Amino acid sequence: MSWRQLFLSELKAVFTNPAIIFTVFGGVLMYSLIYPLPYSNQLPREQQIAVVNLDNSAVSRALIRMVDATPQVAVTKTAASIEEAKSWIQAQEVKGMLVIPEHFYRDLLLGTSPTVSFAGDAALFLVYGTVVEGLATATGTLSAEAKVARMILEGENLALASEQYASLKLNMRPVFNPTMGYINYVVPAVFVLILHQTLLIGAALVGAAQNEMHCSGVPGYWHACSPWRMIFTRICLFTFIYLPLTAYYFGLSFEYYGISRQAAIGDMLMLTLPFLISVTALGIVIGELIPRKELATVIVLLSSLPLVFSAGFVWPVSALPAPVYWLAQWVPSTQAINGFLRLNQMGASFSQISAWWFQLWGLAVLYSLVALGLVYRNRRRRGRLFQASATV
């Protein structure tokens, strides 16, 4: 079989399989549109809270108005007791509560520090952090006003008091996530995982479908070509298919969602090639190991969540168990996510991510050799089965 015939046969095997078309093209397109939608507003806003005002003074009411004016929270309920506010949180009617203690105004006048309490539902960490941020901002502003007023009473100049009421000022500047939003934080890494998983399923489906056809006694072109030529052609085919899909994710999708891009096109291409080759080779390995094509989707989808948490961008690497970290190094998505995030989102040079680049090439060579060995083994085993059936 010539190279041209082999390439056309592989192309037909891919584009005549509805499961591969739906997974590769439909999956990549639908995930790019659907996954970021819940986070399109970047951060949660106007989270509903309850207030327990045990002081009921003019200053405590001013604090409530300041809290309600913050963009993070909205005061929707006023409770007579802490227990009542807790019951609202447990019933999911509000996301948090602010407790203003008794003698709040008196303690401010005496110069002591009254304690204002926050509470919230921490089941959703992003929502909880937003509630606490809004409450802390409002109470911090009121505290600053009280300190400035006290300094003026002690004879300080107004302009000087407004600048020196605190011993230090915190000026936070986000470096790699300018908007401090969820899209810039998680979508770039998850897009890499989507490319990894869909490509893995697509490459595995080709081999698994051929296994099913062999078990049914249907001859195929894979019997008439050498294994290394078939593997090489399949890797090239899927790489060519996924290069524009990767460009769509890192180009048009990033532009549409306002995700920062700092890497040069050449650097991105250099990192993309070993990533696609290693994933395709791993998909061929999976396809040679499973007897039915539906198992490919099940195996890959079940691995998605563990891969997300072991990649190092959601859960810190230092907190991962050593066996989990070791296993994650054998999956191309781990190196690709770390490399792409540092290269494209953090502005790292290519030399700074070269370790992950070499790892991807190592995995590409390793899984290609494993795939070659499995194809040779399966072909010899099938040959013996055919000889045994012919003898019988």
CSV table of C-alpha atoms in Angstrom, one decimal:
chain,number,residue,atom,x,y,z
A,1,MET,CA,0.0,0.0,0.0
A,2,SER,CA,1.4,3.4,-1.0
A,3,TRP,CA,1.7,6.4,1.3
A,4,ARG,CA,-1.1,8.2,-0.6
A,5,GLN,CA,-3.4,5.2,-0.3
A,6,LEU,CA,-2.7,4.8,3.4
A,7,PHE,CA,-3.3,8.5,4.0
A,8,LEU,CA,-6.6,8.4,2.1
A,9,SER,CA,-7.7,5.3,4.0
A,10,GLU,CA,-6.9,6.9,7.4
A,11,LEU,CA,-8.7,10.1,6.3
A,12,LYS,CA,-11.7,8.0,5.3
A,13,ALA,CA,-11.6,6.1,8.7
A,14,VAL,CA,-11.7,9.5,10.5
A,15,PHE,CA,-14.3,11.4,8.5
A,16,THR,CA,-16.7,8.5,8.0
A,17,ASN,CA,-17.0,7.8,11.7
A,18,PRO,CA,-19.8,10.0,13.2
A,19,ALA,CA,-18.5,9.5,16.8
A,20,ILE,CA,-15.1,10.9,15.8
A,21,ILE,CA,-16.6,13.9,13.9
A,22,PHE,CA,-18.9,14.7,16.8
A,23,THR,CA,-16.1,14.4,19.4
A,24,VAL,CA,-13.3,16.2,17.5
A,25,PHE,CA,-15.2,19.0,15.7
A,26,GLY,CA,-18.5,19.2,17.6
A,27,GLY,CA,-16.8,18.8,21.0
A,28,VAL,CA,-14.2,21.4,20.4
A,29,LEU,CA,-16.7,23.9,19.0
A,30,MET,CA,-19.4,23.3,21.7
A,31,TYR,CA,-17.0,23.5,24.6
A,32,SER,CA,-15.5,26.7,23.3
A,33,LEU,CA,-19.0,28.3,23.3
A,34,ILE,CA,-20.6,26.6,26.3
A,35,TYR,CA,-17.9,26.2,29.0
A,36,PRO,CA,-17.0,29.9,29.5
A,37,LEU,CA,-20.7,31.1,29.6
A,38,PRO,CA,-21.3,30.7,33.3
A,39,TYR,CA,-18.2,32.8,34.0
A,40,SER,CA,-18.8,35.4,31.3
A,41,ASN,CA,-19.3,38.1,34.0
A,42,GLN,CA,-15.9,37.2,35.4
A,43,LEU,CA,-16.8,37.7,39.1
A,44,PRO,CA,-20.0,37.3,41.1
A,45,ARG,CA,-21.7,40.5,42.1
A,46,GLU,CA,-24.6,41.7,44.2
A,47,GLN,CA,-24.6,38.7,46.5
A,48,GLN,CA,-27.6,38.8,48.8
A,49,ILE,CA,-26.8,39.2,52.5
A,50,ALA,CA,-28.7,39.7,55.8
A,51,VAL,CA,-27.8,42.3,58.5
A,52,VAL,CA,-28.1,41.8,62.2
A,53,ASN,CA,-28.0,45.4,63.7
A,54,LEU,CA,-27.8,45.0,67.4
A,55,ASP,CA,-26.7,48.6,67.9
A,56,ASN,CA,-29.3,50.5,65.9
A,57,SER,CA,-27.5,53.8,65.9
A,58,ALA,CA,-27.0,56.3,63.2
A,59,VAL,CA,-23.4,55.1,62.6
A,60,SER,CA,-24.5,51.4,62.3
A,61,ARG,CA,-27.2,52.4,59.8
A,62,ALA,CA,-24.6,54.3,57.8
A,63,LEU,CA,-22.4,51.2,57.8
A,64,ILE,CA,-25.3,49.2,56.4
A,65,ARG,CA,-25.8,51.8,53.6
A,66,MET,CA,-22.0,51.6,52.8
A,67,VAL,CA,-22.2,47.8,52.7
A,68,ASP,CA,-25.2,47.9,50.4
A,69,ALA,CA,-23.4,50.4,48.1
A,70,THR,CA,-20.5,48.0,47.4
A,71,PRO,CA,-20.7,46.1,44.1
A,72,GLN,CA,-20.0,42.8,45.8
A,73,VAL,CA,-23.1,42.5,48.0
A,74,ALA,CA,-26.7,43.7,48.4
A,75,VAL,CA,-28.5,44.0,51.7
A,76,THR,CA,-31.8,42.2,51.2
A,77,LYS,CA,-32.9,41.2,54.7
A,78,THR,CA,-32.7,42.5,58.2
A,79,ALA,CA,-32.7,40.0,61.0
A,80,ALA,CA,-33.6,40.5,64.6
A,81,SER,CA,-31.1,37.9,65.8
A,82,ILE,CA,-28.1,35.9,64.7
A,83,GLU,CA,-30.1,32.7,64.8
A,84,GLU,CA,-32.6,34.1,62.4
A,85,ALA,CA,-29.9,35.1,59.9
A,86,LYS,CA,-28.2,31.7,60.2
A,87,SER,CA,-31.5,30.0,59.3
A,88,TRP,CA,-31.7,32.2,56.2
A,89,ILE,CA,-28.1,31.2,55.2
A,90,GLN,CA,-28.9,27.5,55.7
A,91,ALA,CA,-32.1,27.8,53.6
A,92,GLN,CA,-30.0,29.4,50.8
A,93,GLU,CA,-32.1,32.6,51.0
A,94,VAL,CA,-29.0,34.7,51.5
A,95,LYS,CA,-25.2,34.1,51.0
A,96,GLY,CA,-23.9,35.7,54.1
A,97,MET,CA,-24.6,38.0,57.0
A,98,LEU,CA,-23.1,41.1,58.8
A,99,VAL,CA,-23.5,41.3,62.6
A,100,ILE,CA,-23.1,44.8,64.1
A,101,PRO,CA,-22.6,44.4,67.9
A,102,GLU,CA,-24.3,46.3,70.7
A,103,HIS,CA,-22.6,49.6,71.8
A,104,PHE,CA,-20.9,49.8,68.4
A,105,TYR,CA,-21.3,53.6,68.2
A,106,ARG,CA,-20.3,54.0,71.9
A,107,ASP,CA,-17.1,52.1,71.4
A,108,LEU,CA,-16.2,54.2,68.4
A,109,LEU,CA,-16.7,57.4,70.5
A,110,LEU,CA,-14.5,55.9,73.3
A,111,GLY,CA,-11.7,55.1,70.8
A,112,THR,CA,-11.9,51.3,71.4
A,113,SER,CA,-12.2,48.9,68.5
A,114,PRO,CA,-15.6,47.3,68.2
A,115,THR,CA,-15.8,43.9,66.5
A,116,VAL,CA,-17.9,43.5,63.5
A,117,SER,CA,-18.6,39.9,62.5
A,118,PHE,CA,-19.0,38.4,59.0
A,119,ALA,CA,-20.4,35.0,58.1
A,120,GLY,CA,-21.2,33.3,54.9
A,121,ASP,CA,-21.8,30.1,53.0
A,122,ALA,CA,-18.4,28.8,52.1
A,123,ALA,CA,-19.7,25.9,49.9
A,124,LEU,CA,-18.9,28.1,46.9
A,125,PHE,CA,-15.5,29.7,47.6
A,126,LEU,CA,-15.8,32.4,44.9
A,127,VAL,CA,-19.1,33.6,46.3
A,128,TYR,CA,-17.9,33.5,49.8
A,129,GLY,CA,-14.8,35.5,49.0
A,130,THR,CA,-16.9,38.1,47.2
A,131,VAL,CA,-19.2,38.5,50.2
A,132,VAL,CA,-16.3,38.8,52.6
A,133,GLU,CA,-14.5,41.3,50.2
A,134,GLY,CA,-17.6,43.6,50.1
A,135,LEU,CA,-18.1,43.5,53.8
A,136,ALA,CA,-14.4,44.1,54.6
A,137,THR,CA,-14.3,47.0,52.1
A,138,ALA,CA,-17.2,48.8,53.7
A,139,THR,CA,-16.1,48.3,57.3
A,140,GLY,CA,-12.5,49.2,56.4
A,141,THR,CA,-13.8,52.5,54.9
A,142,LEU,CA,-15.9,53.3,58.0
A,143,SER,CA,-12.9,52.5,60.2
A,144,ALA,CA,-10.7,54.8,58.2
A,145,GLU,CA,-13.3,57.6,58.6
A,146,ALA,CA,-13.3,57.1,62.3
A,147,LYS,CA,-9.5,57.2,62.6
A,148,VAL,CA,-9.3,60.4,60.4
A,149,ALA,CA,-12.0,62.1,62.5
A,150,ARG,CA,-10.1,61.2,65.7
A,151,MET,CA,-6.8,62.5,64.4
A,152,ILE,CA,-8.5,65.8,63.4
A,153,LEU,CA,-9.9,66.2,66.9
A,154,GLU,CA,-6.4,65.7,68.2
A,155,GLY,CA,-5.2,68.6,66.1
A,156,GLU,CA,-3.9,67.0,63.0
A,157,ASN,CA,-4.3,68.6,59.6
A,158,LEU,CA,-7.1,67.1,57.5
A,159,ALA,CA,-5.0,66.4,54.4
A,160,LEU,CA,-2.2,64.9,56.6
A,161,ALA,CA,-4.7,62.8,58.6
A,162,SER,CA,-6.3,61.4,55.5
A,163,GLU,CA,-2.9,60.3,54.3
A,164,GLN,CA,-1.4,59.0,57.6
A,165,TYR,CA,-4.4,57.3,59.3
A,166,ALA,CA,-2.7,53.9,58.6
A,167,SER,CA,0.9,53.0,59.1
A,168,LEU,CA,1.0,51.3,55.7
A,169,LYS,CA,-1.1,51.1,52.6
A,170,LEU,CA,-1.5,48.0,50.5
A,171,ASN,CA,-1.4,48.6,46.8
A,172,MET,CA,-2.2,45.3,45.0
A,173,ARG,CA,-1.6,44.9,41.3
A,174,PRO,CA,-2.6,41.6,39.7
A,175,VAL,CA,0.2,40.4,37.4
A,176,PHE,CA,-1.1,37.5,35.5
A,177,ASN,CA,-4.9,38.0,35.8
A,178,PRO,CA,-5.5,41.7,35.4
A,179,THR,CA,-9.3,41.4,35.7
A,180,MET,CA,-9.1,39.1,38.7
A,181,GLY,CA,-11.8,37.1,36.9
A,182,TYR,CA,-12.6,33.4,36.6
A,183,ILE,CA,-12.2,33.3,32.8
A,184,ASN,CA,-8.6,34.4,32.8
A,185,TYR,CA,-7.8,32.1,35.7
A,186,VAL,CA,-9.3,28.7,34.6
A,187,VAL,CA,-10.4,28.8,30.9
A,188,PRO,CA,-6.9,28.8,29.3
A,189,ALA,CA,-5.9,25.7,31.2
A,190,VAL,CA,-9.3,23.9,30.7
A,191,PHE,CA,-9.1,24.7,26.9
A,192,VAL,CA,-5.8,22.8,26.8
A,193,LEU,CA,-7.5,19.9,28.6
A,194,ILE,CA,-10.4,19.9,26.2
A,195,LEU,CA,-8.0,19.7,23.3
A,196,HIS,CA,-6.2,16.8,25.1
A,197,GLN,CA,-9.4,14.8,25.9
A,198,THR,CA,-11.1,15.2,22.5
A,199,LEU,CA,-7.9,14.3,20.6
A,200,LEU,CA,-7.4,11.4,22.9
A,201,ILE,CA,-10.9,10.1,22.3
A,202,GLY,CA,-10.7,10.7,18.5
A,203,ALA,CA,-7.4,8.8,18.1
A,204,ALA,CA,-8.6,5.9,20.4
A,205,LEU,CA,-11.8,5.6,18.5
A,206,VAL,CA,-10.0,4.8,15.2
A,207,GLY,CA,-8.1,1.9,16.7
A,208,ALA,CA,-11.1,0.6,18.7
A,209,ALA,CA,-13.3,0.7,15.6
A,210,GLN,CA,-10.7,-1.3,13.7
A,211,ASN,CA,-10.6,-3.8,16.6
A,212,GLU,CA,-14.4,-4.2,16.4
A,213,MET,CA,-14.2,-4.7,12.6
A,214,HIS,CA,-11.5,-7.3,13.1
A,215,CYS,CA,-13.6,-9.2,15.6
A,216,SER,CA,-16.5,-9.2,13.2
A,217,GLY,CA,-14.2,-10.7,10.5
A,218,VAL,CA,-14.2,-7.6,8.3
A,219,PRO,CA,-10.9,-7.1,6.5
A,220,GLY,CA,-9.3,-3.6,6.5
A,221,TYR,CA,-6.5,-1.6,5.1
A,222,TRP,CA,-4.6,-1.9,8.4
A,223,HIS,CA,-3.8,-5.5,7.5
A,224,ALA,CA,-2.0,-4.5,4.3
A,225,CYS,CA,0.3,-1.8,5.6
A,226,SER,CA,3.3,-1.9,8.0
A,227,PRO,CA,2.4,-0.8,11.6
A,228,TRP,CA,5.0,2.0,11.7
A,229,ARG,CA,3.7,3.6,8.6
A,230,MET,CA,0.1,3.4,9.8
A,231,ILE,CA,1.1,5.0,13.2
A,232,PHE,CA,3.1,7.7,11.5
A,233,THR,CA,0.3,8.5,9.1
A,234,ARG,CA,-2.3,8.6,11.9
A,235,ILE,CA,-0.2,10.9,14.0
A,236,CYS,CA,0.4,13.3,11.1
A,237,LEU,CA,-3.3,13.3,10.2
A,238,PHE,CA,-4.6,14.1,13.7
A,239,THR,CA,-1.8,16.7,14.1
A,240,PHE,CA,-2.9,18.4,10.9
A,241,ILE,CA,-6.5,18.3,12.0
A,242,TYR,CA,-5.8,19.8,15.5
A,243,LEU,CA,-3.4,22.5,14.5
A,244,PRO,CA,-6.3,24.8,13.2
A,245,LEU,CA,-8.4,23.8,16.2
A,246,THR,CA,-5.7,24.7,18.6
A,247,ALA,CA,-5.2,28.0,16.7
A,248,TYR,CA,-9.0,28.6,17.0
A,249,TYR,CA,-8.8,28.1,20.8
A,250,PHE,CA,-5.7,30.2,21.5
A,251,GLY,CA,-6.6,32.8,18.8
A,252,LEU,CA,-10.3,33.5,18.1
A,253,SER,CA,-11.7,32.2,21.4
A,254,PHE,CA,-9.1,34.0,23.6
A,255,GLU,CA,-9.8,37.2,21.7
A,256,TYR,CA,-13.6,36.8,22.1
A,257,TYR,CA,-13.4,36.3,25.8
A,258,GLY,CA,-10.7,38.9,26.4
A,259,ILE,CA,-8.1,36.4,27.6
A,260,SER,CA,-4.6,37.8,27.6
A,261,ARG,CA,-2.1,36.4,25.0
A,262,GLN,CA,1.6,37.1,25.4
A,263,ALA,CA,3.4,34.3,23.5
A,264,ALA,CA,4.8,34.5,20.0
A,265,ILE,CA,3.2,32.4,17.4
A,266,GLY,CA,6.4,30.5,16.7
A,267,ASP,CA,6.8,29.6,20.4
A,268,MET,CA,3.2,28.4,20.6
A,269,LEU,CA,3.6,26.3,17.5
A,270,MET,CA,6.8,24.7,18.9
A,271,LEU,CA,5.0,23.7,22.1
A,272,THR,CA,1.8,22.6,20.3
A,273,LEU,CA,3.6,20.1,18.0
A,274,PRO,CA,4.9,17.7,20.7
A,275,PHE,CA,1.7,18.1,22.6
A,276,LEU,CA,-0.5,16.9,19.7
A,277,ILE,CA,1.9,14.2,18.7
A,278,SER,CA,2.2,12.8,22.3
A,279,VAL,CA,-1.6,12.9,22.8
A,280,THR,CA,-2.3,11.2,19.5
A,281,ALA,CA,0.3,8.4,20.2
A,282,LEU,CA,-1.3,7.9,23.6
A,283,GLY,CA,-4.7,7.7,21.9
A,284,ILE,CA,-3.4,5.0,19.6
A,285,VAL,CA,-2.2,3.1,22.6
A,286,ILE,CA,-5.6,3.2,24.3
A,287,GLY,CA,-7.3,2.2,21.0
A,288,GLU,CA,-5.1,-0.9,20.7
A,289,LEU,CA,-5.9,-1.9,24.3
A,290,ILE,CA,-9.7,-1.7,24.3
A,291,PRO,CA,-12.0,-4.1,22.4
A,292,ARG,CA,-15.0,-1.7,21.9
A,293,LYS,CA,-15.0,1.9,20.8
A,294,GLU,CA,-17.5,3.2,23.4
A,295,LEU,CA,-14.9,2.4,26.1
A,296,ALA,CA,-12.6,5.1,24.7
A,297,THR,CA,-15.1,7.9,25.7
A,298,VAL,CA,-15.8,6.4,29.1
A,299,ILE,CA,-12.1,6.0,30.0
A,300,VAL,CA,-11.1,9.5,28.9
A,301,LEU,CA,-14.1,11.3,30.4
A,302,LEU,CA,-13.5,9.5,33.8
A,303,SER,CA,-10.0,10.8,33.8
A,304,SER,CA,-10.9,14.4,33.1
A,305,LEU,CA,-11.5,15.6,36.7
A,306,PRO,CA,-8.4,13.9,38.2
A,307,LEU,CA,-6.3,15.5,35.4
A,308,VAL,CA,-7.7,19.0,36.2
A,309,PHE,CA,-6.8,18.8,39.9
A,310,SER,CA,-3.4,17.2,39.3
A,311,ALA,CA,-2.2,19.6,36.7
A,312,GLY,CA,-1.2,22.2,39.3
A,313,PHE,CA,-3.3,25.2,38.4
A,314,VAL,CA,-6.4,24.5,40.5
A,315,TRP,CA,-4.7,22.5,43.3
A,316,PRO,CA,-1.1,23.5,44.3
A,317,VAL,CA,1.6,21.0,43.3
A,318,SER,CA,3.1,21.2,46.8
A,319,ALA,CA,-0.2,19.8,48.2
A,320,LEU,CA,-0.5,16.9,45.8
A,321,PRO,CA,0.4,13.4,47.1
A,322,ALA,CA,3.7,12.2,45.6
A,323,PRO,CA,2.1,9.2,43.8
A,324,VAL,CA,-0.5,11.5,42.2
A,325,TYR,CA,2.1,14.0,41.1
A,326,TRP,CA,4.2,11.2,39.7
A,327,LEU,CA,1.3,9.7,37.7
A,328,ALA,CA,0.3,13.1,36.4
A,329,GLN,CA,3.8,13.5,34.8
A,330,TRP,CA,2.9,10.6,32.3
A,331,VAL,CA,-0.1,12.5,30.9
A,332,PRO,CA,0.7,15.1,28.2
A,333,SER,CA,-1.9,17.5,29.5
A,334,THR,CA,0.1,18.2,32.6
A,335,GLN,CA,3.2,19.4,30.8
A,336,ALA,CA,1.0,21.2,28.2
A,337,ILE,CA,-1.1,23.1,30.7
A,338,ASN,CA,2.0,24.3,32.6
A,339,GLY,CA,3.8,25.2,29.5
A,340,PHE,CA,1.0,27.1,27.8
A,341,LEU,CA,0.0,29.0,30.9
A,342,ARG,CA,3.5,30.2,31.5
A,343,LEU,CA,4.2,31.0,27.9
A,344,ASN,CA,0.9,32.6,26.9
A,345,GLN,CA,-0.6,34.0,30.1
A,346,MET,CA,2.5,34.7,32.2
A,347,GLY,CA,4.9,35.9,29.5
A,348,ALA,CA,7.6,33.4,30.1
A,349,SER,CA,10.4,32.9,27.6
A,350,PHE,CA,10.6,29.6,25.7
A,351,SER,CA,13.8,28.6,27.6
A,352,GLN,CA,11.8,28.9,30.9
A,353,ILE,CA,9.3,26.2,29.7
A,354,SER,CA,11.8,24.1,27.9
A,355,ALA,CA,11.6,21.4,30.6
A,356,TRP,CA,8.0,20.7,29.8
A,357,TRP,CA,8.8,20.9,26.1
A,358,PHE,CA,11.4,18.1,26.4
A,359,GLN,CA,9.0,16.1,28.6
A,360,LEU,CA,6.3,16.3,25.8
A,361,TRP,CA,8.8,15.1,23.2
A,362,GLY,CA,9.8,12.3,25.6
A,363,LEU,CA,6.2,11.2,26.0
A,364,ALA,CA,5.7,11.5,22.2
A,365,VAL,CA,8.6,9.1,21.6
A,366,LEU,CA,7.6,6.7,24.4
A,367,TYR,CA,3.9,6.4,23.5
A,368,SER,CA,4.8,6.0,19.8
A,369,LEU,CA,7.1,3.1,20.6
A,370,VAL,CA,4.5,1.6,22.9
A,371,ALA,CA,1.8,1.9,20.2
A,372,LEU,CA,4.1,0.3,17.6
A,373,GLY,CA,4.7,-2.6,20.0
A,374,LEU,CA,1.0,-3.1,20.6
A,375,VAL,CA,0.2,-3.0,16.9
A,376,TYR,CA,2.8,-5.6,16.2
A,377,ARG,CA,1.6,-7.8,19.1
A,378,ASN,CA,-2.1,-7.5,18.1
A,379,ARG,CA,-1.3,-8.3,14.5
A,380,ARG,CA,0.7,-11.4,15.4
A,381,ARG,CA,-2.1,-12.5,17.7
A,382,ARG,CA,-4.7,-12.0,15.1
A,383,GLY,CA,-2.6,-13.9,12.5
A,384,ARG,CA,-2.5,-16.9,14.9
A,385,LEU,CA,-6.2,-16.7,15.4
A,386,PHE,CA,-6.8,-16.7,11.7
A,387,GLN,CA,-4.5,-19.7,11.2
A,388,ALA,CA,-6.2,-21.6,14.0
A,389,SER,CA,-9.7,-20.9,12.6
A,390,ALA,CA,-8.4,-22.0,9.1
A,391,THR,CA,-7.0,-25.2,10.5
A,392,VAL,CA,-10.3,-26.0,12.3
